[in-house]
Short mmCIF file of C-alpha atoms and ligand atoms in Angstrom, two decimals:
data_model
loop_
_atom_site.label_atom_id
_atom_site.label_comp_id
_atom_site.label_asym_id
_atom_site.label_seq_id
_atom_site.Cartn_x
_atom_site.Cartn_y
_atom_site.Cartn_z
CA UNK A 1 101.69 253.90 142.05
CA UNK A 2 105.63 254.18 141.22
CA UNK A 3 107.81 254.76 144.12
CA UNK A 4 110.76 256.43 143.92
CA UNK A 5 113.02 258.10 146.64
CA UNK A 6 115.40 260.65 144.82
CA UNK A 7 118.75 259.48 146.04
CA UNK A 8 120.83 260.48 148.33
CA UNK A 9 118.53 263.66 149.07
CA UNK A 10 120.12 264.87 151.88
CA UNK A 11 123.27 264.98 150.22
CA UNK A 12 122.30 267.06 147.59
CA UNK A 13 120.37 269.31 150.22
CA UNK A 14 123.51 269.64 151.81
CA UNK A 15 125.71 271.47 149.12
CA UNK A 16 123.06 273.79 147.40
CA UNK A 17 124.47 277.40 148.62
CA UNK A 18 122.00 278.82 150.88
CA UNK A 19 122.41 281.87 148.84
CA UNK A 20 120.98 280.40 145.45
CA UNK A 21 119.20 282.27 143.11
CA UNK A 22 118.55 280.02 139.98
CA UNK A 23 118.96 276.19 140.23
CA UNK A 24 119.38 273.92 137.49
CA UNK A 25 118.00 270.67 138.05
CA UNK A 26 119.41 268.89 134.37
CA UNK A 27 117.50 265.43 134.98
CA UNK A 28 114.35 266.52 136.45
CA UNK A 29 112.45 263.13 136.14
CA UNK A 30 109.39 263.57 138.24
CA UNK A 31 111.31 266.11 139.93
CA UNK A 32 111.83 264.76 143.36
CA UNK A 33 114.83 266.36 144.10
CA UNK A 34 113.61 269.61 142.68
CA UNK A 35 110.39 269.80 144.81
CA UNK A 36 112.40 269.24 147.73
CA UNK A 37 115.00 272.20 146.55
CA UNK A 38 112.10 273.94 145.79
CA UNK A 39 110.52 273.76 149.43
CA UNK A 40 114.35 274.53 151.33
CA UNK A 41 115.15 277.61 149.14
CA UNK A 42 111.51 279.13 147.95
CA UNK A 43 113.26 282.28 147.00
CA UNK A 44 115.59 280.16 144.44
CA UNK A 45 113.75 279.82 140.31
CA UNK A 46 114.48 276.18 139.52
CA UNK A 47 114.97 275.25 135.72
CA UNK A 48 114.27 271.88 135.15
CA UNK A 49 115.08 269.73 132.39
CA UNK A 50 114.69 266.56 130.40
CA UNK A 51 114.60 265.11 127.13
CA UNK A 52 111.68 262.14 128.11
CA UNK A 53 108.58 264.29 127.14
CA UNK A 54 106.72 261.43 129.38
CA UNK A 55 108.57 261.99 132.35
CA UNK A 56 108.20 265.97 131.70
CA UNK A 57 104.37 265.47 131.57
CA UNK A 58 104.47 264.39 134.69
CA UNK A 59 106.65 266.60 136.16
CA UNK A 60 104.29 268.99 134.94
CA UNK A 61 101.72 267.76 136.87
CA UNK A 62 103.46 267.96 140.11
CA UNK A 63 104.58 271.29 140.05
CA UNK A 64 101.27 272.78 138.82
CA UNK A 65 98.97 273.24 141.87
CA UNK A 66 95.69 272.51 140.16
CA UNK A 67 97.01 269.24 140.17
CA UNK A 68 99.58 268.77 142.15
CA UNK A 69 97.25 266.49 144.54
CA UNK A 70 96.82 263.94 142.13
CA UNK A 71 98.00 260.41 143.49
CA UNK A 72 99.10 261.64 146.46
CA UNK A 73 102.26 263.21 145.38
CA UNK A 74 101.62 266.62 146.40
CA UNK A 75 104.91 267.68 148.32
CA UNK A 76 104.93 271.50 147.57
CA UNK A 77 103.44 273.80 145.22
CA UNK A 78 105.29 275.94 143.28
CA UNK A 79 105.65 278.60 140.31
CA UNK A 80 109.38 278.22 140.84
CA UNK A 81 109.79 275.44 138.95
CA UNK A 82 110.40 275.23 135.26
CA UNK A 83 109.98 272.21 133.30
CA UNK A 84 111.46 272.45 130.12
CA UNK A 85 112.35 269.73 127.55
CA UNK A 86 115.76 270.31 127.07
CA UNK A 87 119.13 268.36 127.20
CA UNK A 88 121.65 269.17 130.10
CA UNK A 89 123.96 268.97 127.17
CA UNK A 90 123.24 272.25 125.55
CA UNK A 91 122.61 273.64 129.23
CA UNK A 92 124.57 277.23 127.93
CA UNK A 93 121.63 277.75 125.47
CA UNK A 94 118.53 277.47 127.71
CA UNK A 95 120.30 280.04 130.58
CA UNK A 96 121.34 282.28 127.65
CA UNK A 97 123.18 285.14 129.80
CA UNK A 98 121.95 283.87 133.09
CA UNK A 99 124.56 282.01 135.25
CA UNK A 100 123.45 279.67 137.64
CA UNK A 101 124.31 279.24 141.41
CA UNK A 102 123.55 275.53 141.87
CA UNK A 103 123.66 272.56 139.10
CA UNK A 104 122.39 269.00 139.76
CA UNK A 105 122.64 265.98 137.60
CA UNK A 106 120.92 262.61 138.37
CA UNK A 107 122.26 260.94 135.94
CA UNK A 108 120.34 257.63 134.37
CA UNK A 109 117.21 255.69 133.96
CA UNK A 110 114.84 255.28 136.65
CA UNK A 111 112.39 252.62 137.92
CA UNK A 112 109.78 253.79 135.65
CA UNK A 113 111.69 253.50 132.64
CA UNK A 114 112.01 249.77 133.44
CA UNK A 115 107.85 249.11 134.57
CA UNK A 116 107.14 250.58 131.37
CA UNK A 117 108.01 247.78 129.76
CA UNK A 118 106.42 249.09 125.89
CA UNK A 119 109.62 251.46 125.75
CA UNK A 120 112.15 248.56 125.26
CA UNK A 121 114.02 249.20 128.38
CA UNK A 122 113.44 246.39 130.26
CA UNK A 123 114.38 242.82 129.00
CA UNK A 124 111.28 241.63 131.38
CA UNK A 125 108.32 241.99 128.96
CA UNK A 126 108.27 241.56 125.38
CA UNK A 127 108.13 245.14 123.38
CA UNK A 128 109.68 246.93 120.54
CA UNK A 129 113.30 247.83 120.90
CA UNK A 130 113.25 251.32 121.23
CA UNK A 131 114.83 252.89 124.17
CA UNK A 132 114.50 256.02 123.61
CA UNK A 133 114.61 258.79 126.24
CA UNK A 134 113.51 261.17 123.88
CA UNK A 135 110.26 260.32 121.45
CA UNK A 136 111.48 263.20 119.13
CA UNK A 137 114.98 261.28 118.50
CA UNK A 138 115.30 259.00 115.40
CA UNK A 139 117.92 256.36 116.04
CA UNK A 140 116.17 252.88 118.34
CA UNK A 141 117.88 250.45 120.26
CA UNK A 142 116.39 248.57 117.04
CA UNK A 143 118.41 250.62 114.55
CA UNK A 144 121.59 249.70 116.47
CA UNK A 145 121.79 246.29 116.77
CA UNK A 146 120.21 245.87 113.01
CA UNK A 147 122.63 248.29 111.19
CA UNK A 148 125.80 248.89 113.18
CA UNK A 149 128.71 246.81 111.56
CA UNK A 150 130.19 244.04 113.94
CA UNK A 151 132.88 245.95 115.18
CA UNK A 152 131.20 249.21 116.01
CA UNK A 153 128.98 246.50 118.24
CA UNK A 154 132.21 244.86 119.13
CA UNK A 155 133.55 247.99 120.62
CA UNK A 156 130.29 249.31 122.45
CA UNK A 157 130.11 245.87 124.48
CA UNK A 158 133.97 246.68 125.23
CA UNK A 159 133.54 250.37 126.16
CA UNK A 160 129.73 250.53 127.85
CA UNK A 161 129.30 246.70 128.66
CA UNK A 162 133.37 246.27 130.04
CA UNK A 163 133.35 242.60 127.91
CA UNK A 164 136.51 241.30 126.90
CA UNK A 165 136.95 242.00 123.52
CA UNK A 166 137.01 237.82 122.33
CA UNK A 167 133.09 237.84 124.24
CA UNK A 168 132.21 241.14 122.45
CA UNK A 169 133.31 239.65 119.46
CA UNK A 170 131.31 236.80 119.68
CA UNK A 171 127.93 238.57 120.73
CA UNK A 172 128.30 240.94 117.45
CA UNK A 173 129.19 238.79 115.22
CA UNK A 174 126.28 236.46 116.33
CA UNK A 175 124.05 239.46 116.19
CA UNK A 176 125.23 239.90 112.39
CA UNK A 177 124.23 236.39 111.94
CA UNK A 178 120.80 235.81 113.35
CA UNK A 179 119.74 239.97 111.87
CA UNK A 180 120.37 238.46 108.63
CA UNK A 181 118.00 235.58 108.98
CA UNK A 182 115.35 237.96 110.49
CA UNK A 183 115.51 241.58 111.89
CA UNK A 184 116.00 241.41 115.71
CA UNK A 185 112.59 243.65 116.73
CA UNK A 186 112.07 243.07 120.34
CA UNK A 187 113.15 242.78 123.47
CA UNK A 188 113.05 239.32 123.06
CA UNK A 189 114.31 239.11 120.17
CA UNK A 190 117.70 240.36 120.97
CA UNK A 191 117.23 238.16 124.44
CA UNK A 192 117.17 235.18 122.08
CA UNK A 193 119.90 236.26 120.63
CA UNK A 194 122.17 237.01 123.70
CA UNK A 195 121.41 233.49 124.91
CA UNK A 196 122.72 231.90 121.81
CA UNK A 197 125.86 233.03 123.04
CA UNK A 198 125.44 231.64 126.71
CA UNK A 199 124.08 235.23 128.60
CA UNK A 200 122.01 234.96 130.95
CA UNK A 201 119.56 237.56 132.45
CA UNK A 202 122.11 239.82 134.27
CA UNK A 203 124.49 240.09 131.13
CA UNK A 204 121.91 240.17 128.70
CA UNK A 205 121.06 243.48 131.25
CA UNK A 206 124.37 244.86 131.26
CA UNK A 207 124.24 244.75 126.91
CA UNK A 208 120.19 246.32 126.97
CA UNK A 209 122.62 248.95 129.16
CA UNK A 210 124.67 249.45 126.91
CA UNK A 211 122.98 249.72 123.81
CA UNK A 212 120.63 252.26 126.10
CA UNK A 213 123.48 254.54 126.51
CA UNK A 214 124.79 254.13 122.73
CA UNK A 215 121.12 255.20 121.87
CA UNK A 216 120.61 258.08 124.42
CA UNK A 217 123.79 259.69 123.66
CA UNK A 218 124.54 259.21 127.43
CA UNK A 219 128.64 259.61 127.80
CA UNK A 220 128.70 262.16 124.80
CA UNK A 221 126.15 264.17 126.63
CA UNK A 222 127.93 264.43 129.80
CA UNK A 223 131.49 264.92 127.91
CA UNK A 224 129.54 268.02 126.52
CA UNK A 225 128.14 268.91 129.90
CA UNK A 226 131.27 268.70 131.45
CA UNK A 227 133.30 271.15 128.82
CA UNK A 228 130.35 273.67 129.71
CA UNK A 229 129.16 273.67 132.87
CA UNK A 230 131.95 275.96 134.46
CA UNK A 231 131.13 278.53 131.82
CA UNK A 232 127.27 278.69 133.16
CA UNK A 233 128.08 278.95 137.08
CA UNK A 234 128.72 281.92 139.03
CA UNK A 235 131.14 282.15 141.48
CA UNK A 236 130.93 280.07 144.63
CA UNK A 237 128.22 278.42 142.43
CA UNK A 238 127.96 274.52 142.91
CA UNK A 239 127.54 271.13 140.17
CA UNK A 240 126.71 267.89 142.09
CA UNK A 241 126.82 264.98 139.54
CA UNK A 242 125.01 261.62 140.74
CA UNK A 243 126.13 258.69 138.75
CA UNK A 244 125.30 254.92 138.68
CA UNK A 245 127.93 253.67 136.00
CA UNK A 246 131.71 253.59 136.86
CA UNK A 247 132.59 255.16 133.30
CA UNK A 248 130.40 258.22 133.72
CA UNK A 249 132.18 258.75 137.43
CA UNK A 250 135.48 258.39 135.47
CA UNK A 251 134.82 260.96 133.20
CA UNK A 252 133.35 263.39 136.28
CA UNK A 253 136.32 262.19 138.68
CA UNK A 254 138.99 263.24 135.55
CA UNK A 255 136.88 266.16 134.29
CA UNK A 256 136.53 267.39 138.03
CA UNK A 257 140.22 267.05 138.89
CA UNK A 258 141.28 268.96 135.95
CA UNK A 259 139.39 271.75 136.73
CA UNK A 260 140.62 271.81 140.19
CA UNK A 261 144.34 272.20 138.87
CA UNK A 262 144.10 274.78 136.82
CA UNK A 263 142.46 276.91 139.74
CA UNK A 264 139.09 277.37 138.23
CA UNK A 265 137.27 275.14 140.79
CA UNK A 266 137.67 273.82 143.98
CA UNK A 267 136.93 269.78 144.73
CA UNK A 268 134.46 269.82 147.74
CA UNK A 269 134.10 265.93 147.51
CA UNK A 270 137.87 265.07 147.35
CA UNK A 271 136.87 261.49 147.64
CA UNK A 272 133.14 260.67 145.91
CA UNK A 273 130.63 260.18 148.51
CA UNK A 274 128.15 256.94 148.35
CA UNK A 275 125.32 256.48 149.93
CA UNK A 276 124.55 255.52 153.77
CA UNK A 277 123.80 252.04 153.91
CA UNK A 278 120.37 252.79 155.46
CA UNK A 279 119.60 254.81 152.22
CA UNK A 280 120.86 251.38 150.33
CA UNK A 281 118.44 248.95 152.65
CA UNK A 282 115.19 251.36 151.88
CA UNK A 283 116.07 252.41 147.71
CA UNK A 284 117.92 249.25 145.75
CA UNK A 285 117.99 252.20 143.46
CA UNK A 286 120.63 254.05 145.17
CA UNK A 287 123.48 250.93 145.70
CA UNK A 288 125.79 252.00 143.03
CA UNK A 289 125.12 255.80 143.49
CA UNK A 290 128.60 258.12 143.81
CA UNK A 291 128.33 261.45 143.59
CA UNK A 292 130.87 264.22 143.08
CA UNK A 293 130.68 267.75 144.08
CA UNK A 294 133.18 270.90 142.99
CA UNK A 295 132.58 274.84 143.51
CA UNK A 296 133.69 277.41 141.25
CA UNK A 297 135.99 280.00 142.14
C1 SAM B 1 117.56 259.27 137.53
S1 SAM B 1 116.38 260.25 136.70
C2 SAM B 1 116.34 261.73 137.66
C3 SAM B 1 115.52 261.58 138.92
C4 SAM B 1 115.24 262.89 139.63
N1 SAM B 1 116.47 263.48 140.15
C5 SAM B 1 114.28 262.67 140.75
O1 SAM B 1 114.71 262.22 141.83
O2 SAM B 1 113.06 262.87 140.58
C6 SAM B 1 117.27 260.74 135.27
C7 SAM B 1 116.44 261.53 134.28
O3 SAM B 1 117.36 262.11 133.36
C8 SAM B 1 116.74 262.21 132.11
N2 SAM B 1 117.78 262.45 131.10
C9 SAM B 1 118.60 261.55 130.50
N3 SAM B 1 119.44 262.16 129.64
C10 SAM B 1 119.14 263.50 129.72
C11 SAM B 1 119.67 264.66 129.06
N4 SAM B 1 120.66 264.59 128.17
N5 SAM B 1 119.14 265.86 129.39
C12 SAM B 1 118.13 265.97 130.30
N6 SAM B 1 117.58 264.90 130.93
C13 SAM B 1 118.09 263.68 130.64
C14 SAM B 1 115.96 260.89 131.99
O4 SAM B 1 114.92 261.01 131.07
C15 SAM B 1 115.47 260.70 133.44
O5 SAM B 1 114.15 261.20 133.58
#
């Protein structure tokens, strides 16, 4: 059975009003921390969304009490929780006129992306290179390292994968040369690859990163999110942001402290909050956690 402890739960307990109405939960995964927000505030409707269809299934499951029981995950039945497959991107379309008291991202993969090893994710077993959150999206991990031009590759190792731009350099252009003698298909394949130019297993990791985020749309989505979101919440209404990479907390740090300024919002976390080192020693998952928090006024 996966195990997986939605991070820094108390946290996010903590800051949804105890007035809420309508919750968006914009990651829902399995919906840990929604089942939870679900049980504290059972007058609050909880949209939930997520572009992995598979992780949605199962969500599905979870919240639906004719089988909620299944593998021992029942936590708490509820109707109040809708799973829909949706991008937090285009979060203004699915609440139409409705605004919403309390928005949570957890941003990222999880450890089921990785034990599924058939989606591409994980450089541990041998699979095609797909990557994919979403099954109804066109563009692989495989399409990007066999078609982008060296320095579009070049400049996502700089930007997602923080290589200097002489090491980036050398990984695409190496790339260009092996693709030619044979398309790079797996996981492997591209592992190969990576070692050619000396990586081993936790920078070939950091590049499977980045070419996850390139393919999942990952910093475009939040830049999107982040134009929107104060347009969808009412006043006093709350957007917790969870993220694991330091570029995605630059962009909420920036995004947050602009907003602040001009007097829309106010900063609740002036300083991001990580998480207890107890909540480290139990979930690895959680170490490079930060999360943000700011309230509209
Ligand atoms: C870290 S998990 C969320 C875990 C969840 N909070 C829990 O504890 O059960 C992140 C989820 O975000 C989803 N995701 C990634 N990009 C998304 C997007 N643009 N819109 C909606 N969901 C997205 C992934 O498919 C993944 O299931």
């Amino acid at each position: 059975m996966i195990t997986h402890m939605p991070v820094m739960l108390n946290e996010v307990l903590s800051f949804v009003p105890e007035w809420a109405k309508l919750i968006v939960d914009g990651t829902l995964w399995h919906g840990w921390h929604s089942l939870v927000m679900a049980k504290k505030f059972p007058e609050a409707k909880i949209i939930g969304l997520d572009v992995d269809q598979l992780m949605l299934e199962k969500a599905k499951l979870r919240v639906d009490p004719a089988t909620a029981g299944v593998e021992g995950w029942e936590l708490h039945v509820t109707h109040n929780i809708d799973c829909v497959h949706w991008s937090y991107a285009d979060i203004d379309i699915i609440l139409k006129d409705q605004k919403a008291d309390y928005i949570l991202l957890d941003l990222g993969v999880n450890l089921e992306h990785f034990l599924a090893t058939e989606r591409g994710f994980s450089l541990k077993g041998n699979a095609p290179l797909d990557m994919r959150f979403d099954q109804g999206m066109t563009k692989t991990a495989e399409e990007v390292v066999n078609t982008y031009n060296p320095s579009d590759l070049q400049s996502l190792f700089i930007r997602y994968a923080d290589f200097t731009a002489e090491k980036a350099g050398e990984l695409a252009d190496t790339i260009v040369r092996e693709r030619k003698k044979s398309r790079i298909k797996t996981t492997f394949d591209l592992k190969h690859v990576l070692g050619l130019c000396g990586l081993g297993n936790s920078a070939v990791a950091v590049i499977f990163q980045a070419i996850r985020i390139e393919v999942n749309w990952e910093l475009n989505n939040l830049e999107i999110f982040l134009k929107k979101f104060p347009l969808v919440l009412k006043s006093w209404g709350r957007c917790t942001i969870l993220s694991y990479h330091s570029i995605e907390d630059r962009l909420v740090k920036q995004s947050f402290q602009v907003l602040a300024d001009s007097g829309e919002c106010k900063l609740l976390t002036k300083k991001v909050i990580a998480p207890h080192y107890t909540e480290v020693a139990k979930n690895k998952a959680a170490r490079s956690a930060k999360m943000r928090v700011i309230e509209k006024n």
